Amino acid sequence: MCTDFLLLAGDASVVNGRSMEFGSDLKSELLIGGRGTPKQSGAPDFGQGLSWTAKHGYVGMNARGSHIITDGMNEVGLSIGALWLPGTEYTRTVATPSSALAVDLFTSWVLGTCATVDEVKQKLKGGDVAVWGSLLLQEEMPLHFPVHDQEGRSIVIEFMGGETQIYDNHVAVLTNAPPFPWHLTQIDTYVGLKAEDVEPIRIGGQEFKPPGHGSGMLGLPGDSTPPSRFIRTVFQKHFATRPANSEAACNLALHLLNTVDIPVGTSVSRPGLIKKSEDDYTQWVVVKALTEKVFNFRTYDNPTIMQVDLKKLDLSIPGERLHPLPPKPVSIDITPTLRPQ
């Protein structure tokens, strides 16, 4: 279970926040890809598919020692995430094998070759690539993808019934199942929510008033299901005071991510005949300042905000390299600064 959203600041800065929830430890690391990195996809017939060379350097989170990017951004301010979507059906046939792009390399291709949301849409619709997935990938990686750029544009890419679906995402929020259009319809149910407290009412000659602030948001769902996290993020993002700049937008993104955080033990799957039960929990969150080209993150065990500035990072060396996430410090000791005046 994951939550993704985009924020637009008053100075036109753009920030993307995302949480990663999963039931088993992804053992994520930082993946850094340089300009000139060669990539090769397979095709459904076990031959060679699409090949490309990265035009843009990029940074992202991987999973389990692989070079699969689960969330990342490139040096020109394009961002993509991979979010779980049960019911996904990839095509398993591609007419032109040289255009075949396996879904596990989709994020790498987007980050390495595209600069804007419009460019991603154009290449997908123009037949430059044909995203496919085997039955194994469909079972192990049923995914949909939010894509954002530094101009504030957002789309969602889903694969249903073997077809590629591209949706403009005007609310700039995405979670998991059901597919994206269903979540948009769900917003209609909550249009009565508001930031202002409700007025007291009189019943039978007696006045009744809200017990505290926040009564306008009464009914906002608070559980961890994808539909509830979607609604919670849409409305809290909508009503939150617009941040003035990128720094304030990053701060707001972290607060919004706090509202969808899942502690270990609070979301446990039922054990099946084969699989054991799993604790779905927030393994890490990322806050990507797309305009500033800064990749911020924190992990479940290390809540300290860590930062990678792509403007300062040497992305001129081709190839992808992995870096372990710092396990500590989990706090900053300010005791030495507390001296008597």
C-alpha positions as a printed NumPy array, in Angstrom:
array([[  0.   ,   0.   ,   0.   ],
       [  1.411,   3.393,  -1.009],
       [  0.336,   7.021,  -1.252],
       [  1.584,   9.544,  -3.825],
       [  0.726,  13.231,  -4.294],
       [  1.949,  16.475,  -5.831],
       [  2.097,  19.947,  -4.261],
       [  2.332,  23.3  ,  -6.041],
       [  3.885,  26.175,  -4.077],
       [  3.086,  29.856,  -4.408],
       [  6.36 ,  30.558,  -6.214],
       [  5.576,  27.791,  -8.79 ],
       [  7.855,  25.269,  -7.076],
       [  6.699,  21.65 ,  -7.417],
       [  7.11 ,  18.913,  -4.782],
       [  6.144,  15.233,  -4.946],
       [  5.58 ,  13.178,  -1.796],
       [  5.295,   9.392,  -1.67 ],
       [  5.154,   6.681,   0.988],
       [  6.206,   3.062,   0.432],
       [  4.268,   0.424,   2.307],
       [  4.931,  -3.277,   1.892],
       [  4.426,  -6.457,   3.881],
       [  7.993,  -7.751,   3.695],
       [ 11.269,  -5.885,   3.976],
       [ 12.219,  -4.487,   0.57 ],
       [ 15.766,  -3.81 ,   1.801],
       [ 15.733,  -0.668,  -0.302],
       [ 18.905,   1.157,  -1.269],
       [ 19.621,   4.362,  -3.131],
       [ 20.143,   3.75 ,  -6.832],
       [ 22.077,   6.347,  -8.808],
       [ 22.098,   6.192, -12.602],
       [ 24.431,   8.328, -14.692],
       [ 23.957,   9.873, -18.101],
       [ 25.009,   7.468, -20.821],
       [ 23.855,   4.37 , -18.937],
       [ 22.976,   1.624, -21.471],
       [ 19.821,  -0.394, -20.757],
       [ 18.412,  -3.453, -22.473],
       [ 14.95 ,  -4.979, -22.101],
       [ 13.867,  -8.46 , -23.021],
       [ 10.929,  -9.234, -25.319],
       [  8.03 , -11.674, -24.873],
       [  9.683, -14.147, -27.269],
       [ 12.764, -14.256, -24.985],
       [ 14.725, -12.194, -27.522],
       [ 16.022,  -8.657, -27.232],
       [ 13.512,  -5.895, -26.784],
       [ 13.935,  -2.149, -26.474],
       [ 17.434,  -0.799, -25.895],
       [ 18.277,   2.771, -24.912],
       [ 20.952,   4.997, -23.475],
       [ 20.018,   7.325, -20.63 ],
       [ 20.019,  10.993, -21.587],
       [ 19.36 ,  12.081, -18.01 ],
       [ 20.908,  11.076, -14.724],
       [ 18.566,   9.902, -11.992],
       [ 18.228,   8.883,  -8.336],
       [ 15.718,   6.485,  -6.826],
       [ 14.883,   3.744,  -4.363],
       [ 15.338,   0.11 ,  -5.391],
       [ 14.116,  -3.172,  -3.905],
       [ 15.952,  -6.287,  -2.716],
       [ 19.301,  -5.651,  -4.335],
       [ 17.859,  -5.245,  -7.82 ],
       [ 18.178,  -2.399, -10.298],
       [ 14.398,  -1.984, -10.328],
       [ 13.466,   1.579,  -9.372],
       [ 10.387,   1.716,  -7.167],
       [ 10.434,   5.519,  -6.96 ],
       [ 12.774,   8.122,  -8.392],
       [ 13.413,  11.443, -10.09 ],
       [ 15.818,  12.614, -12.761],
       [ 18.019,  15.661, -13.075],
       [ 15.477,  17.562, -15.205],
       [ 12.694,  17.3  , -12.62 ],
       [ 10.66 ,  14.32 , -13.855],
       [  9.37 ,  11.898, -11.202],
       [  7.829,   8.431, -11.335],
       [  6.702,   5.911,  -8.73 ],
       [  5.619,   2.273,  -8.867],
       [  2.516,   1.579,  -6.738],
       [  0.78 ,  -1.752,  -6.133],
       [ -2.434,  -2.343,  -8.131],
       [ -4.002,  -5.811,  -7.862],
       [ -5.965,  -6.678, -10.992],
       [ -3.317,  -5.308, -13.33 ],
       [ -3.12 ,  -7.202, -16.638],
       [ -0.074,  -6.569, -18.833],
       [ -0.014,  -7.44 , -22.489],
       [  2.12 , -10.49 , -23.249],
       [  2.394,  -9.944, -27.001],
       [  4.295,  -7.189, -28.795],
       [  4.064,  -6.711, -32.578],
       [  7.53 ,  -5.158, -32.888],
       [  9.998,  -6.896, -30.548],
       [ 12.5  ,  -4.012, -30.74 ],
       [  9.923,  -1.769, -29.014],
       [  9.187,  -4.244, -26.207],
       [  9.786,  -2.771, -22.752],
       [  9.415,  -5.117, -19.777],
       [  7.419,  -3.456, -17.   ],
       [ 10.187,  -3.929, -14.415],
       [ 12.343,  -1.514, -16.476],
       [  9.584,   1.004, -17.128],
       [ 10.642,   3.43 , -14.379],
       [ 14.288,   3.333, -15.545],
       [ 13.222,   4.083, -19.112],
       [ 11.021,   7.023, -18.083],
       [ 13.711,   8.595, -15.905],
       [ 16.52 ,   8.013, -18.382],
       [ 14.805,   9.142, -21.567],
       [ 12.007,  11.603, -20.734],
       [ 11.949,  15.165, -19.43 ],
       [  8.235,  15.965, -19.145],
       [  4.87 ,  14.306, -18.636],
       [  3.923,  15.243, -22.21 ],
       [  6.99 ,  13.434, -23.524],
       [  6.045,  10.261, -21.635],
       [  2.514,  10.416, -23.046],
       [  3.748,  11.061, -26.574],
       [  6.148,   8.133, -26.568],
       [  3.61 ,   5.708, -25.113],
       [  0.833,   6.782, -27.474],
       [  3.147,   7.033, -30.482],
       [  4.257,   3.423, -30.29 ],
       [  7.895,   4.165, -29.42 ],
       [  7.569,   1.543, -26.704],
       [  5.209,  -1.315, -25.89 ],
       [  5.133,  -2.123, -22.178],
       [  4.645,  -5.815, -21.499],
       [  4.783,  -8.229, -18.587],
       [  4.939, -11.967, -18.16 ],
       [  2.492, -13.893, -16.008],
       [  5.155, -13.975, -13.29 ],
       [  5.625, -10.181, -13.414],
       [  1.853,  -9.742, -13.374],
       [  1.627, -11.82 , -10.206],
       [  4.72 , -10.458,  -8.469],
       [  4.57 ,  -6.829,  -9.694],
       [  1.003,  -5.653, -10.461],
       [  1.763,  -1.939, -10.718],
       [  0.469,   1.429, -11.807],
       [  2.604,   4.531, -12.119],
       [  2.14 ,   8.195, -11.138],
       [  4.318,  10.525, -13.229],
       [  4.919,  14.203, -12.381],
       [  7.117,  16.93 , -13.857],
       [  8.531,  20.227, -12.646],
       [  5.777,  22.148, -14.456],
       [  3.204,  20.574, -12.133],
       [  1.634,  18.165, -14.624],
       [  0.553,  14.705, -13.434],
       [ -0.62 ,  11.513, -15.099],
       [ -1.401,   7.957, -14.008],
       [ -0.429,   4.984, -16.175],
       [ -2.265,   1.699, -15.669],
       [ -2.332,  -1.602, -17.537],
       [ -5.78 ,  -3.185, -17.557],
       [ -6.985,  -5.983, -19.797],
       [ -3.686,  -5.93 , -21.642],
       [ -4.162,  -2.281, -22.646],
       [ -2.148,   0.777, -21.586],
       [ -4.347,   3.421, -19.96 ],
       [ -3.093,   6.986, -19.456],
       [ -5.118,   9.349, -17.257],
       [ -4.555,  13.041, -16.584],
       [ -4.439,  13.359, -12.8  ],
       [ -5.921,  16.755, -11.937],
       [ -6.215,  15.983,  -8.203],
       [ -2.564,  14.81 ,  -8.218],
       [ -3.104,  11.981,  -5.712],
       [ -2.782,   8.212,  -6.174],
       [ -2.961,   5.201,  -3.871],
       [ -3.703,   1.588,  -4.821],
       [ -6.767,  -0.5  ,  -5.751],
       [ -9.292,  -0.019,  -7.248],
       [ -8.048,   1.502, -10.534],
       [ -7.635,   5.284, -10.653],
       [-10.985,   6.283, -12.259],
       [-12.883,   4.627,  -9.379],
       [-11.099,   6.833,  -6.841],
       [-12.112,   9.99 ,  -8.719],
       [-15.77 ,   8.927,  -8.575],
       [-15.423,   8.326,  -4.836],
       [-14.589,  12.008,  -4.246],
       [-18.254,  12.858,  -4.967],
       [-19.229,  11.147,  -1.707],
       [-17.123,  13.534,   0.377],
       [-17.767,  16.926,  -1.226],
       [-19.456,  18.072,   2.008],
       [-16.159,  18.114,   3.876],
       [-14.801,  21.56 ,   4.73 ],
       [-12.052,  23.158,   6.762],
       [-14.352,  25.394,   8.834],
       [-16.118,  24.123,  11.94 ],
       [-19.849,  23.46 ,  11.629],
       [-22.416,  25.748,  13.206],
       [-24.25 ,  24.7  ,  16.407],
       [-27.819,  23.488,  15.967],
       [-30.889,  23.483,  18.213],
       [-32.917,  20.318,  18.768],
       [-35.983,  20.378,  21.006],
       [-35.037,  23.715,  22.474],
       [-31.509,  22.64 ,  23.374],
       [-28.355,  23.792,  21.552],
       [-25.787,  21.267,  20.416],
       [-22.343,  22.285,  19.254],
       [-19.179,  20.498,  18.123],
       [-16.971,  19.166,  20.932],
       [-13.857,  20.708,  19.394],
       [-12.212,  22.047,  16.274],
       [-12.165,  19.946,  13.123],
       [-15.901,  19.296,  12.924],
       [-15.976,  20.373,   9.277],
       [-13.829,  17.36 ,   8.421],
       [-16.008,  14.943,  10.397],
       [-16.378,  11.79 ,   8.318],
       [-12.917,  11.948,   6.782],
       [-11.84 ,   8.275,   6.725],
       [ -8.91 ,   7.41 ,   8.956],
       [ -8.15 ,   3.774,   8.174],
       [ -5.259,   2.444,   6.094],
       [ -7.172,   1.15 ,   3.06 ],
       [ -6.286,   2.657,  -0.338],
       [ -9.68 ,   4.377,  -0.839],
       [ -9.472,   5.989,   2.613],
       [ -5.882,   7.139,   2.155],
       [ -6.83 ,   8.594,  -1.234],
       [ -9.713,  10.634,   0.184],
       [ -7.721,  11.69 ,   3.249],
       [ -4.855,  12.963,   1.101],
       [ -7.061,  14.667,  -1.501],
       [ -8.966,  16.726,   1.063],
       [ -6.131,  17.514,   3.45 ],
       [ -4.002,  18.61 ,   0.513],
       [ -6.911,  20.66 ,  -0.836],
       [ -7.579,  22.507,   2.424],
       [ -3.985,  22.902,   3.633],
       [ -2.564,  26.416,   3.413],
       [ -0.682,  26.709,   0.148],
       [  3.068,  26.667,   0.817],
       [  5.002,  29.733,  -0.258],
       [  8.044,  27.972,  -1.702],
       [  9.761,  24.645,  -2.214],
       [ 11.036,  24.424,   1.361],
       [  7.544,  25.   ,   2.768],
       [  6.069,  22.527,   0.276],
       [  8.543,  19.846,   1.395],
       [  7.536,  20.517,   4.987],
       [  3.84 ,  20.211,   4.104],
       [  4.544,  16.992,   2.185],
       [  6.086,  15.442,   5.288],
       [  3.042,  16.405,   7.366],
       [  0.699,  14.874,   4.794],
       [  2.795,  11.726,   4.726],
       [  2.479,  11.527,   8.515],
       [ -1.297,  11.167,   8.095],
       [ -0.947,   7.986,   6.013],
       [  1.919,   6.42 ,   7.977],
       [  1.311,   2.767,   8.882],
       [  3.13 ,   1.486,  12.008],
       [  4.189,  -2.16 ,  12.176],
       [  1.423,  -4.331,  13.583],
       [ -1.543,  -2.145,  12.639],
       [ -2.177,  -3.59 ,   9.159],
       [ -1.731,  -7.368,   9.121],
       [ -2.798,  -9.637,   6.271],
       [ -4.601, -12.865,   7.031],
       [ -2.416, -15.969,   6.519],
       [ -3.412, -18.078,   3.529],
       [ -2.875, -21.724,   2.72 ],
       [  0.615, -20.999,   1.418],
       [  1.646, -17.492,   2.373],
       [  2.137, -16.424,   5.959],
       [  0.643, -13.257,   7.394],
       [  2.551, -10.031,   6.777],
       [  2.75 ,  -6.654,   8.485],
       [  2.162,  -3.953,   5.905],
       [  4.039,  -0.883,   7.135],
       [  5.618,   2.349,   5.931],
       [  9.184,   1.347,   5.059],
       [ 10.225,   4.761,   3.747],
       [  8.906,   8.028,   2.405],
       [ 10.394,  10.307,  -0.229],
       [  9.836,  14.018,  -0.806],
       [ 11.121,  15.11 ,  -4.194],
       [ 11.608,  18.813,  -4.843],
       [ 11.229,  18.639,  -8.612],
       [ 11.985,  22.294,  -9.265],
       [ 15.009,  22.314,  -6.958],
       [ 16.155,  18.81 ,  -8.081],
       [ 16.476,  17.547,  -4.503],
       [ 15.573,  14.017,  -3.37 ],
       [ 14.662,  13.792,   0.339],
       [ 13.885,  10.585,   2.211],
       [ 13.481,   9.01 ,   5.632],
       [ 13.041,   5.383,   6.677],
       [ 10.978,   3.529,   9.273],
       [ 14.029,   2.986,  11.5  ],
       [ 15.64 ,   6.357,  10.817],
       [ 13.163,   9.265,  10.801],
       [ 15.951,  11.791,  10.212],
       [ 15.376,  13.53 ,   6.865],
       [ 18.236,  12.741,   4.462],
       [ 18.878,  14.592,   1.233],
       [ 20.464,  14.045,  -2.165],
       [ 20.962,  17.2  ,  -4.258],
       [ 21.053,  16.161,  -7.908],
       [ 22.596,  19.522,  -8.837],
       [ 25.681,  18.625,  -6.793],
       [ 25.749,  14.92 ,  -7.653],
       [ 28.143,  13.736, -10.368],
       [ 25.822,  12.11 , -12.878],
       [ 28.306,  12.127, -15.75 ],
       [ 29.521,   8.56 , -15.21 ],
       [ 27.464,   5.903, -17.092],
       [ 26.144,   2.966, -15.127],
       [ 23.96 ,   2.356, -12.094],
       [ 25.312,   2.001,  -8.571],
       [ 23.67 ,   1.146,  -5.266],
       [ 24.233,   2.806,  -1.887],
       [ 22.853,   1.469,   1.424],
       [ 20.454,   3.76 ,   3.276],
       [ 21.994,   5.218,   6.449],
       [ 20.558,   3.315,   9.448],
       [ 21.23 ,   6.146,  11.907],
       [ 21.246,   8.667,  13.531],
       [ 17.606,   8.455,  14.499],
       [ 17.836,  11.79 ,  16.271],
       [ 20.111,  14.793,  16.623],
       [ 21.528,  15.449,  20.086],
       [ 21.327,  19.188,  20.818],
       [ 22.365,  18.859,  24.478],
       [ 25.827,  20.434,  23.909],
       [ 24.128,  23.572,  22.58 ],
       [ 22.097,  24.09 ,  25.765],
       [ 24.652,  26.07 ,  27.699],
       [ 23.786,  28.761,  30.259],
       [ 23.701,  32.248,  28.797]])
